[in-house]
Coordinates of C-alpha atoms in Angstrom, one line a residue:
M1 CA 6.3 -19.5 16.3
R2 CA 7.6 -21.3 13.3
N3 CA 11.1 -22.8 13.0
V4 CA 11.8 -21.3 9.5
P5 CA 12.1 -17.6 8.6
T6 CA 9.2 -17.4 6.2
I7 CA 7.5 -14.3 7.5
L8 CA 8.6 -11.4 5.3
H9 CA 8.3 -7.7 6.4
L10 CA 8.7 -5.1 3.6
D11 CA 9.3 -1.5 4.4
M12 CA 9.8 1.0 1.6
D13 CA 12.8 3.3 2.2
A14 CA 11.8 6.9 3.1
F15 CA 8.9 6.2 0.8
F16 CA 7.3 9.7 0.2
A17 CA 10.7 11.4 0.0
S18 CA 12.2 8.7 -2.2
A19 CA 9.2 8.9 -4.6
E20 CA 9.7 12.7 -4.9
Q21 CA 13.4 12.3 -5.6
A22 CA 12.7 9.7 -8.2
S23 CA 10.1 12.0 -9.8
K24 CA 12.4 15.1 -9.7
P25 CA 15.9 14.6 -11.0
S26 CA 17.0 18.0 -9.5
L27 CA 16.3 16.6 -5.9
R28 CA 18.2 13.3 -6.2
G29 CA 20.9 13.1 -3.6
K30 CA 19.6 16.2 -1.8
A31 CA 17.7 16.7 1.5
V32 CA 13.9 16.4 0.9
V33 CA 11.2 16.9 3.5
V34 CA 7.6 16.0 2.8
G35 CA 4.7 17.2 5.1
G36 CA 2.5 20.1 6.0
L37 CA 4.1 23.4 5.2
G38 CA 2.0 25.6 7.4
P39 CA 3.2 27.0 10.7
R40 CA 2.0 24.0 12.6
G41 CA 2.8 21.4 9.9
V42 CA 4.4 18.1 10.7
V43 CA 7.1 16.1 8.8
A44 CA 5.5 13.1 7.2
T45 CA 8.8 11.7 6.0
C46 CA 12.2 12.9 4.9
S47 CA 15.1 11.6 2.8
Y48 CA 18.2 10.1 4.3
E49 CA 20.1 13.2 3.3
A50 CA 17.8 15.3 5.5
R51 CA 18.1 12.8 8.4
V52 CA 21.8 13.7 8.6
F53 CA 20.7 17.1 9.9
G54 CA 18.5 15.5 12.6
V55 CA 15.2 15.8 10.8
H56 CA 12.8 12.9 11.3
S57 CA 9.2 11.9 10.9
A58 CA 6.5 13.5 13.2
M59 CA 8.9 16.5 13.9
P60 CA 7.2 19.9 13.7
M61 CA 8.0 21.4 10.3
A62 CA 9.2 24.6 11.9
Q63 CA 11.9 22.7 13.7
A64 CA 12.9 20.8 10.6
R65 CA 13.4 24.1 8.7
R66 CA 15.7 25.3 11.5
L67 CA 17.8 22.1 11.3
A68 CA 17.9 21.9 7.5
P69 CA 17.1 25.4 6.0
N70 CA 18.3 24.5 2.5
A71 CA 16.2 21.3 2.1
A72 CA 13.4 21.0 -0.4
Y73 CA 10.1 21.2 1.4
L74 CA 7.2 19.6 -0.4
V75 CA 3.4 19.0 0.1
P76 CA 2.5 15.3 0.0
R77 CA 1.0 13.8 -3.2
F78 CA -1.0 11.0 -1.6
G79 CA -2.6 9.9 -4.9
F80 CA 0.8 9.5 -6.4
Y81 CA 2.1 7.5 -3.5
R82 CA -1.0 5.3 -3.5
S83 CA -0.5 4.4 -7.2
I84 CA 3.1 3.3 -6.4
S85 CA 1.9 1.4 -3.3
D86 CA -0.6 -0.5 -5.5
Q87 CA 2.2 -1.6 -7.7
V88 CA 4.2 -2.9 -4.7
M89 CA 1.2 -4.6 -3.2
A90 CA 0.6 -6.4 -6.5
L91 CA 4.1 -7.8 -6.3
L92 CA 3.5 -9.0 -2.8
R93 CA 0.2 -10.7 -3.7
A94 CA 2.0 -12.5 -6.5
L95 CA 4.1 -14.0 -3.8
S96 CA 1.4 -15.1 -1.4
P97 CA -2.4 -14.9 -0.8
L98 CA -1.5 -13.9 2.8
V99 CA -0.4 -10.2 2.6
E100 CA -1.2 -7.9 5.5
P101 CA -0.7 -4.2 4.6
L102 CA 0.1 -1.9 7.5
S103 CA 0.3 1.3 5.5
L104 CA 1.1 2.5 2.0
D105 CA 4.7 1.5 2.3
E106 CA 4.7 -1.4 4.7
A107 CA 3.3 -5.0 4.8
F108 CA 3.8 -8.5 6.1
V109 CA 3.8 -11.5 3.8
D110 CA 3.5 -15.2 4.7
L111 CA 5.8 -16.8 2.2
E112 CA 5.0 -20.3 3.2
A113 CA 1.3 -19.9 2.5
G114 CA 2.1 -18.9 -1.1
Q115 CA 4.6 -21.8 -1.4
A116 CA 7.2 -19.0 -2.2
A117 CA 9.6 -20.3 0.6
W118 CA 10.0 -23.3 2.8
D119 CA 13.4 -22.8 4.3
E120 CA 15.9 -20.0 4.9
A121 CA 17.6 -20.3 1.5
S122 CA 14.3 -20.1 -0.4
A123 CA 13.1 -17.2 1.8
R124 CA 16.2 -15.3 1.1
L125 CA 15.8 -15.9 -2.6
A126 CA 12.2 -14.7 -2.6
G127 CA 13.2 -11.6 -0.6
S128 CA 16.0 -10.8 -3.0
R129 CA 13.8 -11.2 -6.0
L130 CA 11.1 -9.0 -4.4
R131 CA 13.6 -6.2 -3.8
A132 CA 14.8 -6.4 -7.4
D133 CA 11.3 -6.4 -8.9
I134 CA 10.2 -3.5 -6.7
R135 CA 13.1 -1.5 -8.2
A136 CA 12.3 -2.6 -11.7
V137 CA 8.6 -1.7 -11.4
T138 CA 8.8 1.5 -9.3
G139 CA 12.4 2.7 -9.5
L140 CA 12.4 2.7 -5.6
T141 CA 14.1 0.6 -3.0
G142 CA 12.6 -1.4 -0.1
S143 CA 14.1 -3.2 2.9
V144 CA 13.2 -6.7 3.7
G145 CA 13.2 -8.6 7.0
L146 CA 12.8 -12.3 7.2
A147 CA 12.0 -14.2 10.5
A148 CA 9.8 -16.8 12.0
S149 CA 7.4 -14.2 13.5
K150 CA 5.9 -10.8 12.6
M151 CA 7.7 -9.0 15.4
L152 CA 11.1 -10.3 14.5
A153 CA 10.6 -9.8 10.8
K154 CA 9.8 -6.1 11.4
I155 CA 12.9 -5.7 13.6
A156 CA 14.9 -7.4 10.8
S157 CA 13.7 -5.0 8.2
E158 CA 14.7 -2.0 10.4
Q159 CA 18.2 -3.5 10.7
A160 CA 18.2 -3.9 6.9
K161 CA 17.6 -0.2 6.1
P162 CA 18.3 1.3 3.7
D163 CA 17.9 -1.0 0.7
G164 CA 18.9 -4.3 2.4
L165 CA 17.8 -7.7 3.5
V166 CA 18.3 -9.3 6.9
A167 CA 17.1 -12.8 7.9
I168 CA 17.0 -13.8 11.6
E169 CA 17.9 -17.5 11.9
P170 CA 15.5 -19.4 14.2
G171 CA 17.2 -20.2 17.5
T172 CA 19.2 -17.0 17.5
E173 CA 16.3 -14.7 18.5
R174 CA 17.0 -14.3 22.2
A175 CA 20.7 -13.6 21.7
M176 CA 19.9 -11.0 19.1
L177 CA 17.1 -9.3 21.0
G178 CA 18.8 -9.3 24.5
P179 CA 21.1 -6.2 24.2
M180 CA 18.6 -4.2 22.2
S181 CA 16.7 -1.2 23.7
V182 CA 13.2 -2.0 25.1
R183 CA 12.0 0.7 22.6
T184 CA 12.7 -1.9 19.9
L185 CA 9.6 -3.9 20.9
P186 CA 6.2 -3.1 19.5
G187 CA 4.0 -1.2 22.0
V188 CA 6.9 0.4 23.9
G189 CA 6.7 4.1 23.1
P190 CA 8.4 7.1 24.7
A191 CA 6.2 7.1 27.8
T192 CA 6.5 3.4 28.5
G193 CA 10.2 3.4 27.7
D194 CA 10.9 6.3 30.1
H195 CA 8.8 4.5 32.8
L196 CA 10.9 1.4 32.4
R197 CA 14.2 3.3 32.3
R198 CA 13.4 5.0 35.6
I199 CA 13.1 1.6 37.3
G200 CA 16.3 0.3 35.8
I201 CA 15.0 -1.6 32.7
S202 CA 16.6 -0.4 29.5
T203 CA 17.3 -3.5 27.5
V204 CA 15.2 -6.5 26.4
D205 CA 17.4 -8.8 28.5
E206 CA 16.6 -6.7 31.6
L207 CA 12.9 -6.8 30.7
A208 CA 13.0 -10.6 30.6
E209 CA 14.9 -10.8 33.8
A210 CA 12.3 -8.6 35.6
G211 CA 9.8 -11.5 35.2
E212 CA 6.2 -11.6 34.1
A213 CA 4.7 -10.9 37.5
E214 CA 6.7 -7.7 38.0
L215 CA 5.9 -6.4 34.5
V216 CA 2.2 -7.1 35.1
R217 CA 2.5 -5.1 38.4
L218 CA 4.2 -2.2 36.7
L219 CA 2.3 -2.1 33.4
G220 CA -1.0 -3.8 33.9
K221 CA -2.1 -7.3 33.0
A222 CA -2.5 -7.0 29.2
H223 CA 0.6 -4.9 28.6
G224 CA 2.8 -6.8 31.1
H225 CA 1.9 -10.2 29.7
A226 CA 2.5 -9.1 26.1
L227 CA 5.9 -7.4 26.8
Y228 CA 7.2 -10.4 28.7
A229 CA 6.3 -12.7 25.8
M230 CA 8.0 -10.4 23.3
A231 CA 11.1 -10.2 25.5
L232 CA 11.3 -14.0 25.2
A233 CA 10.9 -13.6 21.4
H234 CA 7.4 -15.2 21.5
D235 CA 5.0 -13.9 18.9
E236 CA 2.2 -16.2 17.6
R237 CA 0.3 -13.6 15.6
P238 CA -0.5 -14.8 12.1
V239 CA -0.4 -12.8 8.9
V240 CA -4.0 -11.7 8.3
A241 CA -4.9 -10.9 4.7
A242 CA -8.0 -8.9 5.4
R243 CA -7.5 -6.1 8.0
E244 CA -11.0 -4.8 8.7
T245 CA -11.1 -1.0 9.2
K246 CA -12.6 -0.3 12.6
S247 CA -12.4 3.4 12.6
V248 CA -11.4 6.5 10.6
S249 CA -9.8 9.4 12.4
V250 CA -7.6 12.4 12.0
E251 CA -5.7 14.4 14.6
D252 CA -3.3 17.4 14.8
T253 CA -0.6 18.2 17.4
Y254 CA 0.1 21.9 17.9
D255 CA 3.5 23.4 18.5
V256 CA 2.0 25.9 20.9
D257 CA -0.9 25.0 23.3
I258 CA -4.3 26.5 22.2
H259 CA -6.0 28.4 25.0
D260 CA -8.7 30.3 23.0
R261 CA -11.9 28.3 23.2
V262 CA -13.1 29.7 19.9
R263 CA -9.9 28.5 18.2
V264 CA -10.3 25.1 19.7
G265 CA -13.9 24.9 18.3
T266 CA -12.7 26.0 14.9
E267 CA -10.0 23.3 14.9
V268 CA -12.5 20.6 15.8
Q269 CA -14.7 21.7 13.0
R270 CA -11.8 21.5 10.6
L271 CA -10.8 18.1 11.8
A272 CA -14.4 16.9 11.4
D273 CA -14.4 17.9 7.8
R274 CA -11.0 16.2 7.2
C275 CA -12.3 13.0 8.8
V276 CA -15.4 13.0 6.6
R277 CA -13.3 13.4 3.5
R278 CA -11.3 10.4 4.5
L279 CA -14.4 8.5 5.4
R280 CA -16.0 9.2 2.0
G281 CA -12.8 8.4 0.2
A282 CA -13.0 4.9 1.7
G283 CA -16.6 4.6 0.7
L284 CA -17.7 4.2 4.4
S285 CA -20.0 5.8 6.9
G286 CA -20.2 5.5 10.7
R287 CA -22.4 5.7 13.7
T288 CA -20.1 6.8 16.5
I289 CA -18.4 10.2 16.6
V290 CA -15.3 10.3 18.8
L291 CA -13.5 13.4 20.1
K292 CA -9.9 13.2 21.4
V293 CA -8.4 16.0 23.4
R294 CA -4.9 16.0 24.9
R295 CA -4.5 18.8 27.3
Y296 CA -1.5 20.9 28.4
D297 CA -0.5 18.4 31.1
F298 CA -0.5 15.5 28.6
S299 CA -3.8 14.1 30.1
T300 CA -5.9 12.7 27.2
L301 CA -9.7 12.8 27.3
T302 CA -11.9 10.9 24.9
R303 CA -15.6 11.6 24.4
S304 CA -18.0 9.7 22.0
E305 CA -21.6 9.9 20.8
T306 CA -23.5 7.2 18.9
L307 CA -26.0 8.3 16.3
R308 CA -29.2 6.4 15.3
G309 CA -27.5 5.2 12.1
P310 CA -24.4 5.5 10.0
T311 CA -23.6 8.9 8.3
D312 CA -20.9 10.5 6.1
D313 CA -22.5 13.9 6.3
P314 CA -20.0 16.6 7.4
G315 CA -22.7 18.7 9.0
V316 CA -23.8 15.8 11.2
V317 CA -20.2 15.0 12.2
R318 CA -19.3 18.6 12.9
E319 CA -22.4 19.1 15.1
A320 CA -21.7 15.9 17.1
A321 CA -18.1 16.9 17.6
A322 CA -19.1 20.3 18.8
R323 CA -21.5 18.8 21.3
L324 CA -18.7 16.5 22.6
L325 CA -16.4 19.5 23.0
E326 CA -18.8 21.2 25.3
S327 CA -18.2 18.5 27.9
V328 CA -14.4 19.0 27.9
D329 CA -12.6 21.6 30.0
T330 CA -9.8 23.2 27.8
T331 CA -9.0 26.1 30.2
G332 CA -5.4 25.2 30.7
G333 CA -4.6 24.7 27.0
V334 CA -4.8 22.0 24.4
R335 CA -1.8 20.4 22.6
L336 CA -3.7 17.8 20.5
L337 CA -7.1 17.4 19.0
G338 CA -8.6 14.5 17.1
V339 CA -11.9 13.6 15.5
G340 CA -12.9 10.0 14.5
V341 CA -15.8 8.0 13.3
S342 CA -16.3 4.3 14.3
G343 CA -19.1 1.8 14.0
L344 CA -18.4 1.7 10.3
A345 CA -20.7 0.6 7.5
D346 CA -20.6 0.8 3.7
Y347 CA -23.9 2.6 3.5
T348 CA -25.4 5.9 4.7
Q349 CA -28.7 6.5 6.4
E350 CA -30.0 9.6 4.7
D351 CA -32.4 10.8 7.3
L352 CA -29.5 11.6 9.6
F353 CA -29.4 15.0 7.9
A354 CA -32.0 15.9 10.5
Q355 CA -29.4 15.6 13.3
A356 CA -27.5 18.6 12.0
A357 CA -28.5 21.7 13.8
G358 CA -28.2 23.8 10.7
E359 CA -30.2 21.6 8.4
L360 CA -32.9 24.1 7.4
A361 CA -30.3 26.8 6.6
A362 CA -28.3 24.3 4.5
L363 CA -31.4 23.4 2.5
E364 CA -32.5 27.0 1.8
P365 CA -31.8 28.4 -1.8
V366 CA -28.4 30.1 -2.1
E367 CA -28.7 33.8 -3.0
E368 CA -27.2 34.8 -6.3
A369 CA -24.5 36.9 -4.7
E370 CA -23.6 34.1 -2.3
R371 CA -23.4 31.7 -5.2
D372 CA -21.0 34.0 -7.1
S373 CA -18.9 34.2 -4.0
V374 CA -18.7 30.4 -3.7
E375 CA -17.7 30.2 -7.4
E376 CA -15.0 32.8 -7.0
Q377 CA -13.6 30.9 -4.0
E378 CA -13.6 27.7 -5.9
A379 CA -11.9 29.3 -8.9
S380 CA -9.3 30.8 -6.6
A381 CA -8.7 27.5 -4.9
E382 CA -8.2 25.8 -8.3
R383 CA -5.5 28.4 -9.2
R384 CA -3.4 27.6 -6.1
W385 CA 0.0 26.2 -7.0
T386 CA 1.2 23.7 -4.3
S387 CA 4.9 23.2 -3.8
G388 CA 6.0 19.9 -5.3
H389 CA 2.8 19.2 -7.3
D390 CA 2.7 18.6 -11.0
V391 CA 2.0 21.1 -13.7
R392 CA 2.1 21.3 -17.5
H393 CA 2.9 24.3 -19.6
A394 CA 1.8 24.6 -23.2
D395 CA 5.3 25.5 -24.4
F396 CA 7.7 24.0 -21.8
G397 CA 5.9 20.7 -21.1
H398 CA 5.8 18.8 -17.8
G399 CA 7.2 20.3 -14.6
W400 CA 6.6 20.8 -10.8
V401 CA 6.0 23.8 -8.6
Q402 CA 9.0 25.0 -6.7
G403 CA 7.1 27.8 -5.0
S404 CA 4.5 30.5 -5.4
G405 CA 3.5 33.9 -4.0
L406 CA 2.9 37.5 -4.8
G407 CA 1.0 36.5 -8.0
R408 CA 3.9 34.4 -9.3
V409 CA 4.6 30.7 -9.5
T410 CA 8.1 29.2 -10.1
V411 CA 8.2 25.9 -12.0
R412 CA 11.1 23.5 -12.7
F413 CA 10.5 21.6 -16.0
E414 CA 11.7 18.0 -15.7
T415 CA 10.4 14.5 -15.8
P416 CA 11.5 11.2 -14.0
E417 CA 13.4 10.3 -17.2
S418 CA 15.3 13.6 -17.4
E419 CA 19.1 13.0 -17.2
Q420 CA 19.9 16.4 -15.9
P421 CA 18.0 18.9 -13.6
G422 CA 15.4 20.8 -15.6
R423 CA 15.3 24.5 -16.3
V424 CA 13.4 26.9 -14.1
R425 CA 10.8 29.5 -15.2
T426 CA 8.5 31.9 -13.4
F427 CA 5.0 32.8 -14.5
R428 CA 2.0 34.7 -13.4
T429 CA -0.4 32.5 -11.3
D430 CA -3.1 33.2 -13.9
D431 CA -1.0 32.3 -16.9
P432 CA -3.5 30.5 -19.2
A433 CA -0.7 28.3 -20.6
L434 CA 0.0 26.7 -17.2
E435 CA -2.3 24.0 -15.8
R436 CA -2.2 21.3 -13.2
A437 CA -1.2 17.9 -14.3
D438 CA -1.2 14.3 -13.2
P439 CA 2.1 12.8 -11.9
L440 CA 4.2 10.9 -14.5
P441 CA 5.1 7.2 -13.8
L442 CA 8.6 6.7 -12.3
V443 CA 9.3 3.8 -14.6
N444 CA 8.2 3.4 -18.2
L445 CA 6.9 -0.2 -18.3
A446 CA 5.4 0.0 -21.8
P447 CA 6.7 -2.9 -24.0
R448 CA 9.5 -1.8 -26.4
R449 CA 8.8 -2.6 -30.0
P450 CA 11.5 -4.5 -31.9
D451 CA 13.7 -2.1 -33.9
G452 CA 14.9 -4.7 -36.4
P453 CA 14.7 -8.3 -37.5
D454 CA 17.5 -9.4 -35.1
E455 CA 15.4 -8.5 -32.0
E456 CA 13.1 -10.9 -30.4
P457 CA 9.4 -9.7 -30.4
V458 CA 7.7 -8.9 -27.1
D459 CA 5.8 -11.9 -25.7
Q460 CA 2.1 -10.7 -25.5
T461 CA 0.8 -14.1 -24.2
S462 CA 2.6 -14.2 -20.8
S463 CA 0.3 -14.9 -17.8
V464 CA 2.4 -12.5 -15.6
P465 CA 0.3 -9.3 -14.9
A466 CA 1.3 -6.4 -17.1
S467 CA 2.5 -4.4 -14.1
L468 CA 5.0 -7.1 -13.0
P469 CA 8.4 -7.9 -14.4
K470 CA 8.6 -11.0 -16.6
S471 CA 11.1 -12.6 -14.2
W472 CA 8.5 -13.0 -11.5
S473 CA 7.1 -16.5 -11.3
G474 CA 4.5 -15.9 -8.5
N475 CA 5.6 -18.9 -6.4
G476 CA 9.2 -18.0 -5.7
G477 CA 10.6 -20.6 -8.2
G478 CA 12.1 -20.4 -11.6
G479 CA 13.1 -17.4 -13.6
A480 CA 16.2 -15.2 -13.4
T481 CA 16.3 -12.3 -10.9
S482 CA 15.3 -9.1 -12.7
S483 CA 17.9 -6.4 -12.8
P484 CA 17.2 -3.2 -10.8

């Protein structure tokens, strides 16, 4: 572990919900919940205003609605979030070549590798500039943790939330960690935390006092060694710029255990299709199909099948997942299902179509009536109006869907630059003047033209990327901090 706090951890504050609030003036300062809106939907994230009511990520959406019935409930716009994430990651890569993204809204940065920081003062300056530039580019806030290791930097960013910066001074780590809950440490989830609590270990200090041998006996060799090292604030993991994707998977947890075998099979098929969409979106294919089943008693079973070569064909993945399900007893009920693909490659072996049981039927010509039915379904799907998504009306301009049903769709017309909440209108779902639209940027970064001779012209020769503020130097030095 280093002796200077030059590992930076960035965590965007309530990212999805904050992006929605910035995009929709009428939701600013109000409770916003983003996630699946179906009966078994799960909260992806929620605004700090919603957290006051007890809502949190990974909570069943039905429970969230009971806790905060007046909150705004929106379907995620992942393409929109990814575009903002790309802007943030560009800022991080201007700081250092060693950036390790963990998700759309979270990353580690090695400041020393980019010569952006060499001591605590320069690290704090780099962190402060980063926060200001994120606000200038995206209109959103992020919390920054600075420490001598990845584990401590992540803990520091949690302490900094929301919209803050915390640096852990080397030499103070043990005193800081000691009174914290064992759940603070990476890898200590609810099950491990409960297990430790039952034997009298609740804090990091108590974990360290138990000793390495006892933790190995209680938790196994790998987990015991790792937790003891973390309790002593030891973490030698480097920031790794290229994180190779080892697998692609999706899973769903159900509010009520599924007992019907047919329903279980249908859910597995649906998950297989979702997994393939994610696989194709990443431009990948894979050889090994994995099925995950968590049963009513919380026992988790994993089954896998390796194909002759990589595939991204949904029929192949569905068929393999169905075969794997045949070997699993689901009589007592199922609370979680997952489908994944590993053994990834960036190409597809076309002859794997032969592995799908329904290959011949899939290749037969579609009857005219069936073709019409497919076209009608696609047209119907295109006319669905999803809560929170963007639309444009020929007369009223840009807006977003507040809700739809019974042949009607309600739209609020406003943009990120609106100073007041926009007006609301209701239309028929087949109104030809209403169409889907792309999200608008949260911040207008277009150069402003000089209005008169007294104004200095915009510098078009700067080497700073167009998506970054001009105050950013790329190495942590020089330039004034940009204003939020």
